[in-house]
PDB file of C-alpha atoms in Angstrom:
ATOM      1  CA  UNK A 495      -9.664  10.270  -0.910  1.00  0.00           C
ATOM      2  CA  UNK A 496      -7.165  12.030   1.533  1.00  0.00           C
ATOM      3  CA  UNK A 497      -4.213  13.738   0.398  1.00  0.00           C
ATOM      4  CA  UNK A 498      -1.151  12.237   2.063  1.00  0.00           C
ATOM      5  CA  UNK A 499       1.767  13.980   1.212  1.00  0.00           C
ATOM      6  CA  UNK A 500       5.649  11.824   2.412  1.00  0.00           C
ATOM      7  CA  UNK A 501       8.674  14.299   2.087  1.00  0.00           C
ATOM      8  CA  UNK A 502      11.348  14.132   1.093  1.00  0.00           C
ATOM      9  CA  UNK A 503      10.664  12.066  -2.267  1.00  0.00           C
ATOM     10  CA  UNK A 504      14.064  10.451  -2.065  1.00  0.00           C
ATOM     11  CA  UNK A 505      17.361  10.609   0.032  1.00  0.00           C
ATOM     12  CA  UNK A 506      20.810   9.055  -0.181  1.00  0.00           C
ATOM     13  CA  UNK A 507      22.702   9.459   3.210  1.00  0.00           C
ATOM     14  CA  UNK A 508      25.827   7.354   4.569  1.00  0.00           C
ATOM     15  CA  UNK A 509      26.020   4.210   6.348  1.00  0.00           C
ATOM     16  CA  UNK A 510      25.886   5.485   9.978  1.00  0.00           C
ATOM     17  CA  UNK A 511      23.790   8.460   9.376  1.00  0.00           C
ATOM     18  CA  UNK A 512      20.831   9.237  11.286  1.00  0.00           C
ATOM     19  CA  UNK A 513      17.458  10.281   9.087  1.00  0.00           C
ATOM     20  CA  UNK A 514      14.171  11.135   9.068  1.00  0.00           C
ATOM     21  CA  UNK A 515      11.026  11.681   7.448  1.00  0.00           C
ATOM     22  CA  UNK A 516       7.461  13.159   7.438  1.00  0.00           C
ATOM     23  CA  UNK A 517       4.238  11.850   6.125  1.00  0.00           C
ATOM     24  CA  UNK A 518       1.660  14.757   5.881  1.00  0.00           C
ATOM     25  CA  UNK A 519      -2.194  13.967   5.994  1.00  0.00           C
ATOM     26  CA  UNK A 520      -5.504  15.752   6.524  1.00  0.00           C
ATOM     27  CA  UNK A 521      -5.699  16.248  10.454  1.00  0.00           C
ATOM     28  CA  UNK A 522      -9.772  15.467  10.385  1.00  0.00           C
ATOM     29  CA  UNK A 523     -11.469  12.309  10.452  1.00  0.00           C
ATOM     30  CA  UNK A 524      -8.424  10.455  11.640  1.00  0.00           C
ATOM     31  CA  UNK A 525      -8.377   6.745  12.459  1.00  0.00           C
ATOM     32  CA  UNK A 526      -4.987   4.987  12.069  1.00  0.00           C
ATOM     33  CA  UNK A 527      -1.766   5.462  10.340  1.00  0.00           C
ATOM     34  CA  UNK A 528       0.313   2.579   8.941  1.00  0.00           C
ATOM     35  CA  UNK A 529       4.003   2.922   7.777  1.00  0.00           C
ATOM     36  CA  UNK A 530       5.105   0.014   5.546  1.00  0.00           C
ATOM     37  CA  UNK A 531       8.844  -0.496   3.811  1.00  0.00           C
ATOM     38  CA  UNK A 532       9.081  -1.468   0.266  1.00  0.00           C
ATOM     39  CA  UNK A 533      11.957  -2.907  -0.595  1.00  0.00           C
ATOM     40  CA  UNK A 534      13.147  -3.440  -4.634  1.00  0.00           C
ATOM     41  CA  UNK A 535      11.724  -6.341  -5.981  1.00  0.00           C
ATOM     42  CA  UNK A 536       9.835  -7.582  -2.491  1.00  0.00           C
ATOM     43  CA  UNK A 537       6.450  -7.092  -1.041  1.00  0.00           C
ATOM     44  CA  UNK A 538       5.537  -3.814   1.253  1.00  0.00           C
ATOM     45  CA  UNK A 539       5.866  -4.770   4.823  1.00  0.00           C
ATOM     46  CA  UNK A 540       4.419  -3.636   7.959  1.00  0.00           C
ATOM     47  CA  UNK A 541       5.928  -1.114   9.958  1.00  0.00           C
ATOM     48  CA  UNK A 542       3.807   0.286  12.675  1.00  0.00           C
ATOM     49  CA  UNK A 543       0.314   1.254  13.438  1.00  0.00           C
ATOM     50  CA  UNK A 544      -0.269   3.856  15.514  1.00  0.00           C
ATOM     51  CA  UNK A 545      -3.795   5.256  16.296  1.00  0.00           C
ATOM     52  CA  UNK A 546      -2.976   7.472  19.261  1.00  0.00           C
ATOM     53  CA  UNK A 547      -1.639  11.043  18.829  1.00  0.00           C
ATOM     54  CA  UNK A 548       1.665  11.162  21.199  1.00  0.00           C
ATOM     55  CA  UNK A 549       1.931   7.479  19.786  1.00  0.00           C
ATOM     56  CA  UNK A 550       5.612   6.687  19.220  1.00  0.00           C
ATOM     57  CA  UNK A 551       6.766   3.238  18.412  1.00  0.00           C
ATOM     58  CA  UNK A 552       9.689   1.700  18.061  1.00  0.00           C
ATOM     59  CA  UNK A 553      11.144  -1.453  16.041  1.00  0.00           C
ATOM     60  CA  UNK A 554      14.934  -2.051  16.275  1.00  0.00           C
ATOM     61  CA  UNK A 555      16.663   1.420  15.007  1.00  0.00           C
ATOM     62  CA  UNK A 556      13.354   2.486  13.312  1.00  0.00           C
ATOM     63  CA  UNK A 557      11.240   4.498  15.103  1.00  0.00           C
ATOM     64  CA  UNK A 558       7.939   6.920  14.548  1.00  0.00           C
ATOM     65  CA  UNK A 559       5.564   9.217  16.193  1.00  0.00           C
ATOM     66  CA  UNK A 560       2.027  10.894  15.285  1.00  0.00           C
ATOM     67  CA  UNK A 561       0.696  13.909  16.135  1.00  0.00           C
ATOM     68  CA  UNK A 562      -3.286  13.706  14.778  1.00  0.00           C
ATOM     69  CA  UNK A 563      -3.847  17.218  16.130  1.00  0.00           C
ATOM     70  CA  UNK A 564      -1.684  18.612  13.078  1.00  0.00           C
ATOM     71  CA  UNK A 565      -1.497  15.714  10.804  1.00  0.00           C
ATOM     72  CA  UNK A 566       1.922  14.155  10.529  1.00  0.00           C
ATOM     73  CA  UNK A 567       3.800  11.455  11.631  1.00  0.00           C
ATOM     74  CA  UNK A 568       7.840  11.237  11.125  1.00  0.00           C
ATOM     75  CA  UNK A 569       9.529   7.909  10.632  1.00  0.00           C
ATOM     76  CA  UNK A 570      13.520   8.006  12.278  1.00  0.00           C
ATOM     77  CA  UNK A 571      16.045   5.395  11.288  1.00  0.00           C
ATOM     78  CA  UNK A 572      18.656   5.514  13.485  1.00  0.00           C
ATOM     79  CA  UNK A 573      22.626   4.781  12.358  1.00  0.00           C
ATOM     80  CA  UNK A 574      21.235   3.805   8.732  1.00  0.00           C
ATOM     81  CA  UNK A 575      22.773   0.494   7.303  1.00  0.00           C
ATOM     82  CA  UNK A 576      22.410  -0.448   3.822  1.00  0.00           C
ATOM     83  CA  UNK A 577      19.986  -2.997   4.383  1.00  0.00           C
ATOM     84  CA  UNK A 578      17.617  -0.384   5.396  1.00  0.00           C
ATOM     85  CA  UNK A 579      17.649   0.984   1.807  1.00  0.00           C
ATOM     86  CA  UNK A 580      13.657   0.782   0.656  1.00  0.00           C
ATOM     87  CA  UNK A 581      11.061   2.762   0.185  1.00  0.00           C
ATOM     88  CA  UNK A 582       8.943   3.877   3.296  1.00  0.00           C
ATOM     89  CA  UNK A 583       5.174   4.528   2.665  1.00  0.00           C
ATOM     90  CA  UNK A 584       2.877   6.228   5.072  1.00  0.00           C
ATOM     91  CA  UNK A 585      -0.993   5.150   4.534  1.00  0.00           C
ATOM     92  CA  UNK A 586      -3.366   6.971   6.764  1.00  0.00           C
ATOM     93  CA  UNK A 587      -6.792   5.846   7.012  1.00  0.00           C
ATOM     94  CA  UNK A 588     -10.311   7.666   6.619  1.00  0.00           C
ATOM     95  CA  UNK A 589     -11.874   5.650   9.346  1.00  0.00           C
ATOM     96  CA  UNK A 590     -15.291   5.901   7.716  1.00  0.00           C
ATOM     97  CA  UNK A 591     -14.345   5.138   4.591  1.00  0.00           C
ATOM     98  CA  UNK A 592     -12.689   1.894   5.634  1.00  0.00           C
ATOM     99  CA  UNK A 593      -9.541   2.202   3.503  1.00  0.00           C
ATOM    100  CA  UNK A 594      -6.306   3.368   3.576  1.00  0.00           C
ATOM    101  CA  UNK A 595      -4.278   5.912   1.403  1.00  0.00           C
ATOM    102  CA  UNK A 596      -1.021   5.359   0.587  1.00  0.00           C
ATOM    103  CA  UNK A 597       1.423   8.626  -0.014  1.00  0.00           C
ATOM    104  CA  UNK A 598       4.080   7.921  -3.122  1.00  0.00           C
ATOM    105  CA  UNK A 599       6.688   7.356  -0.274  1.00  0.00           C
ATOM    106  CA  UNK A 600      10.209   8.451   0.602  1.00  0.00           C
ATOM    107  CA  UNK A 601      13.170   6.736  -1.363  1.00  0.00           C
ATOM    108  CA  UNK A 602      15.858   5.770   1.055  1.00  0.00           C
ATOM    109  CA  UNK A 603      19.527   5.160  -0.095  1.00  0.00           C
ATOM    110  CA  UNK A 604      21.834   4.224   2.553  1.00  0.00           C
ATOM    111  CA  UNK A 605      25.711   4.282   0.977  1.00  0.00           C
ATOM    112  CA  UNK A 606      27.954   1.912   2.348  1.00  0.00           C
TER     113      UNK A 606
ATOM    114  CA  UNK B   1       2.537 -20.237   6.130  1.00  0.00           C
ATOM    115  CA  UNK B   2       2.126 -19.300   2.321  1.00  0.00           C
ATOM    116  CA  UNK B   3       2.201 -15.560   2.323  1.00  0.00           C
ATOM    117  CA  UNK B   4      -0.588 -13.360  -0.322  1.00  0.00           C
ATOM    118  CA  UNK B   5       0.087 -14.863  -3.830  1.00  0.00           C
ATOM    119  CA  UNK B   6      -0.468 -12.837  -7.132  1.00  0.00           C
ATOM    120  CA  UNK B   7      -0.502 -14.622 -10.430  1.00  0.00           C
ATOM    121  CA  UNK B   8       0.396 -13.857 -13.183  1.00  0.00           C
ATOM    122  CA  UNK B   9       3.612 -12.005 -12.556  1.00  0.00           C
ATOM    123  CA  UNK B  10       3.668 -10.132 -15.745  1.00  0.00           C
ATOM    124  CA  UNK B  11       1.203  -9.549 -18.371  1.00  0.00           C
ATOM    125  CA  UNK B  12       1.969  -7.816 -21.832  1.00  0.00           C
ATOM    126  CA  UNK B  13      -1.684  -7.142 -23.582  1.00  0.00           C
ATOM    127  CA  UNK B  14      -2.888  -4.932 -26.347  1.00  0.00           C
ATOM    128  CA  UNK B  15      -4.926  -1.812 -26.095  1.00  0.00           C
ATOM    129  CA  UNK B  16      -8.428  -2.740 -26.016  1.00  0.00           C
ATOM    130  CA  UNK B  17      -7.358  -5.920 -24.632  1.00  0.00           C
ATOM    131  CA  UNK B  18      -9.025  -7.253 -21.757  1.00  0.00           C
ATOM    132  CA  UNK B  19      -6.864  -8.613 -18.407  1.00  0.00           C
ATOM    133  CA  UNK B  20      -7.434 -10.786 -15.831  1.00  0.00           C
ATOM    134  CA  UNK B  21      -5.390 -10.792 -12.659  1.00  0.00           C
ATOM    135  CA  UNK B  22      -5.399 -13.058  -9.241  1.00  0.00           C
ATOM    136  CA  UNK B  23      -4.551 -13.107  -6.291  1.00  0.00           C
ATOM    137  CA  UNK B  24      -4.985 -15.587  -3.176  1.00  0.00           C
ATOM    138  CA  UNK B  25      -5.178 -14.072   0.195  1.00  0.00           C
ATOM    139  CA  UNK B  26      -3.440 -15.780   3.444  1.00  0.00           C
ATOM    140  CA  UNK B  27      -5.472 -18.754   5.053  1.00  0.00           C
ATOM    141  CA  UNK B  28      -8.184 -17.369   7.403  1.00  0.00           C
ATOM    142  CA  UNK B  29      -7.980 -13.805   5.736  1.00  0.00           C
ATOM    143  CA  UNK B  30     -11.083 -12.282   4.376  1.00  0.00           C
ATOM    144  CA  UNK B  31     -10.742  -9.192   2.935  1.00  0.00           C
ATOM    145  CA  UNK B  32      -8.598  -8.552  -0.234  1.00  0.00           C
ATOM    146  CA  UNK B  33      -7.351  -5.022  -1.202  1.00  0.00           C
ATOM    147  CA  UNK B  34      -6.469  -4.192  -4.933  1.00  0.00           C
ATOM    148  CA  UNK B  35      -3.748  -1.157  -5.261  1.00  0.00           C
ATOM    149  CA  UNK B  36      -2.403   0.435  -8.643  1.00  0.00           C
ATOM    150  CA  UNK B  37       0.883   2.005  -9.064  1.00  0.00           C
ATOM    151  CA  UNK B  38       1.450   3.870 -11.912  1.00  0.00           C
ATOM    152  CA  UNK B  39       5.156   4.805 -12.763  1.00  0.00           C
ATOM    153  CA  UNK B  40       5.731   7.932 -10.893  1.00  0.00           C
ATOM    154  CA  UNK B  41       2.535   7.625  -8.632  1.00  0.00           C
ATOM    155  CA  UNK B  42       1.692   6.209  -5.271  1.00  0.00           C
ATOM    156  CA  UNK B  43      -0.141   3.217  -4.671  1.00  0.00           C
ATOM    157  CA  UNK B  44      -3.896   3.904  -5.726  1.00  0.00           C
ATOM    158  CA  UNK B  45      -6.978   2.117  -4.106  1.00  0.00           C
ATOM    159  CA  UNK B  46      -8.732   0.327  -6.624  1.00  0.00           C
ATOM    160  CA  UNK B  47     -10.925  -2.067  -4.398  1.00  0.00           C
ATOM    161  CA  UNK B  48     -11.703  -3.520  -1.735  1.00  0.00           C
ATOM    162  CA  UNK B  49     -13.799  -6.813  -1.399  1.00  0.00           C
ATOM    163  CA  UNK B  50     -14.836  -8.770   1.899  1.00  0.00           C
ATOM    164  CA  UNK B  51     -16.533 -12.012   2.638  1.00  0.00           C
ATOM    165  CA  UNK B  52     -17.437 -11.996  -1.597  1.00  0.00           C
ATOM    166  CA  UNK B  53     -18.895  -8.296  -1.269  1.00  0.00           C
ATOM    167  CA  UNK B  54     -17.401  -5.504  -2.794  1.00  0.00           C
ATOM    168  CA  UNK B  55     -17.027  -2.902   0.312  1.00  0.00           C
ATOM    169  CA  UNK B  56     -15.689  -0.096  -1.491  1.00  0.00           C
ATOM    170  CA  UNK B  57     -13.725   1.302  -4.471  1.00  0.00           C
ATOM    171  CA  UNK B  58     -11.429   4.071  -5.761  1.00  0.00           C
ATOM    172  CA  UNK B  59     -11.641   6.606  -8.352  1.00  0.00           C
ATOM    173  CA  UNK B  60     -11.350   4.749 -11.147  1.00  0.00           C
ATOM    174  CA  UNK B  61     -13.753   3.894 -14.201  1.00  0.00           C
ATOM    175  CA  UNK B  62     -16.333   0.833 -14.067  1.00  0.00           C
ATOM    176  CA  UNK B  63     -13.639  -1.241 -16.453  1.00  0.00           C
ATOM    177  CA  UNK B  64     -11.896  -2.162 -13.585  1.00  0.00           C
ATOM    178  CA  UNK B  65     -13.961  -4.368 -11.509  1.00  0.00           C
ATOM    179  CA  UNK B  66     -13.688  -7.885  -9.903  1.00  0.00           C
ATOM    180  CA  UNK B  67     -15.025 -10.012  -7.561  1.00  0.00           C
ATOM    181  CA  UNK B  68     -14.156 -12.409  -3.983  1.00  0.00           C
ATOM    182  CA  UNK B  69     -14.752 -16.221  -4.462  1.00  0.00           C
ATOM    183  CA  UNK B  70     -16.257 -18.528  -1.444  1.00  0.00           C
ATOM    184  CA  UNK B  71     -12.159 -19.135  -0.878  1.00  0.00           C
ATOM    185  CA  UNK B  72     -11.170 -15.801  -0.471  1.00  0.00           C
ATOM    186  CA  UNK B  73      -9.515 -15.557  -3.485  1.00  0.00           C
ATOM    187  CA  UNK B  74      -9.750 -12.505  -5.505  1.00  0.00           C
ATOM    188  CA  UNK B  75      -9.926 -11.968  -9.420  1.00  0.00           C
ATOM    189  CA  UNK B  76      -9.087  -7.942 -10.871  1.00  0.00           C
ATOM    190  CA  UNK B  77     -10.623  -7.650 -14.066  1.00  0.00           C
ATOM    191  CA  UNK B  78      -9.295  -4.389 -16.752  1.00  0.00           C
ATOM    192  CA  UNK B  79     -11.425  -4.715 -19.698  1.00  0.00           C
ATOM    193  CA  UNK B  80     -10.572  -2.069 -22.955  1.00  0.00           C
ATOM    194  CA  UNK B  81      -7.498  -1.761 -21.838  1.00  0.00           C
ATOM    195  CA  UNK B  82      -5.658   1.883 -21.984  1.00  0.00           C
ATOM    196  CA  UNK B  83      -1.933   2.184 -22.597  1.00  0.00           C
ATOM    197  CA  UNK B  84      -1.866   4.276 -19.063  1.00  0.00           C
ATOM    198  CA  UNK B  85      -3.199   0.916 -17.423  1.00  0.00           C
ATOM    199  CA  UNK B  86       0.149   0.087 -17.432  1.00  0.00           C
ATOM    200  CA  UNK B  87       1.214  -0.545 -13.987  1.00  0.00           C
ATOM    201  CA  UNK B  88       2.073  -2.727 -10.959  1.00  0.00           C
ATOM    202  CA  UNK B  89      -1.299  -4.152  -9.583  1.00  0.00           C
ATOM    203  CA  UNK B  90      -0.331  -4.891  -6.257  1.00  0.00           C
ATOM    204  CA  UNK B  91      -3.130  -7.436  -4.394  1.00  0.00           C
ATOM    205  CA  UNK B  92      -3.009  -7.159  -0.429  1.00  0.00           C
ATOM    206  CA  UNK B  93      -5.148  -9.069   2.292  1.00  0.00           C
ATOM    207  CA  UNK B  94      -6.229  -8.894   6.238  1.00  0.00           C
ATOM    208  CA  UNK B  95      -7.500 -10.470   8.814  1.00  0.00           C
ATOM    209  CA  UNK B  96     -11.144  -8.996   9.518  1.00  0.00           C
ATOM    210  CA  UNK B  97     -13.079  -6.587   7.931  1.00  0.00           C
ATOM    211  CA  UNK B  98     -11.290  -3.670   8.340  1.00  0.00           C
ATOM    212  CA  UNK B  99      -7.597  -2.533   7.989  1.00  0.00           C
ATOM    213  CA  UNK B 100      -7.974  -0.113  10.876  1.00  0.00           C
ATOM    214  CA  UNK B 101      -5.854  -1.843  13.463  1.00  0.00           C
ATOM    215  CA  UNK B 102      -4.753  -4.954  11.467  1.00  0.00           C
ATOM    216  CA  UNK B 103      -1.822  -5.190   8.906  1.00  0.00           C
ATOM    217  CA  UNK B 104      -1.846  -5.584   5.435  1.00  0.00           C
ATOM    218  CA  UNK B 105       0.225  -8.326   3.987  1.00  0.00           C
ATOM    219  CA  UNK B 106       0.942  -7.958   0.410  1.00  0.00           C
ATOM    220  CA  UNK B 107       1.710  -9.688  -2.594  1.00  0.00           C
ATOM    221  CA  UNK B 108       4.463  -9.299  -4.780  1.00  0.00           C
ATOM    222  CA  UNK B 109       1.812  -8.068  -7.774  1.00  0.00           C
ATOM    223  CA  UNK B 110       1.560  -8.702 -11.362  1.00  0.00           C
ATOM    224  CA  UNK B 111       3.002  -6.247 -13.806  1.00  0.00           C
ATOM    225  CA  UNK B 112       0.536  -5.445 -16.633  1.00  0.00           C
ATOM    226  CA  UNK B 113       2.227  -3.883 -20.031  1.00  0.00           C
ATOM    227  CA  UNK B 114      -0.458  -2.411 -22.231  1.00  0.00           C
ATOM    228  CA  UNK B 115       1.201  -2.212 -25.671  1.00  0.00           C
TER     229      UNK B 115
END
């Protein structure tokens, strides 16, 4: 079981603000890292993948990069809107093992 | 396109209890992932079943087990159930054997209440 840690556990910013976060894994047997957002109520949905370190992808104002050498990835959401008030989970997987870990997530807020 | 579907959507048993929960995977999927989140944890791997074989599981006691029908579809059985079974069991599926470089698509999970 890897220990994938997301900081920070929650975060209220304005409408219009620009924010990140970091998901934290163990740097060795590295595969793939998925980011899915949780929204209240809904199903998790698929972010990204990203298998490469120096990946960066990009979806709209969301955006993330991985660095496998050091174990992390950051997720950036760029001129937050309400709507993109969810919960962002990182899952990075074992490879071997042939599932993925989910970290507890970051708790966005965006305040109109 | 009908999406992962759990059923039921919320469950109330009694300690000792045992539950039953379901979930159908999207058409053409094969392998169905079973999560547990705990109030104030992260999602937990519980298991993870493939063309009706169970591929792997998490660290949790032999009460939870299940099993993959011809169709895909998955069944999560919790037998003597514990109050701290309480939880969102959240049912997810893919396309292939492995969720390396393929999404998971999940439901919208069944809420069990041990009382």
């Amino acid at each position: 079981i890897l220990n994938v840690e997301q900081s920070p556990q929650s975060l209220h910013v304005q409408e219009g603000d620009s924010t990140n976060f970091t998901c934290s894994f163990p740097s060795s047997n590295f595969y793939a890292l998925h980011w899915y957002r949780w929204e209240t109520a809904k199903s998790p949905e698929a972010l990204f993948v990203m298998t490469l370190n120096g990946d960066e992808k990009k979806k709209g104002r969301i955006s993330a990069t991985l660095n496998t050498k050091e174990g992390y990835s950051y997720l950036y959401i760029k001129g937050s809107q309400p709507e993109d008030s969810a919960t962002y989970l990182c899952a990075p997987n074992s490879g071997g093992y042939q599932k993925v870990t989910f970290g507890t997530g970051t708790k966005l807020q965006v305040i109109p | 396109e009908a999406g992962v579907t759990q059923s039921p959507t919320h469950l109330i048993k009694t300690r000792g209890q045992q539950a039953t929960l379901r979930c159908s995977p999207i058409s053409g999927h094969t392998s169905v992932y079973w999560y547990q989140q705990a109030l104030g944890l992260g999602l937990q791997f519980l298991l993870w079943y493939d063309e009706g074989e169970e591929r792997n599981r998490g660290n949790f006691p032999p009460r939870f087990s299940g099993r993959q029908f011809p169709n895909y579809s998955s069944e999560l059985n919790v037998n003597a159930l514990e109050l701290e079974d309480s939880a969102l069991y959240l049912c997810a599926s893919s396309l292939g054997q492995l969720l390396l470089n393929t999404e998971a698509f999940f439901g919208q999970g069944t809420r069990l209440t041990v009382v």
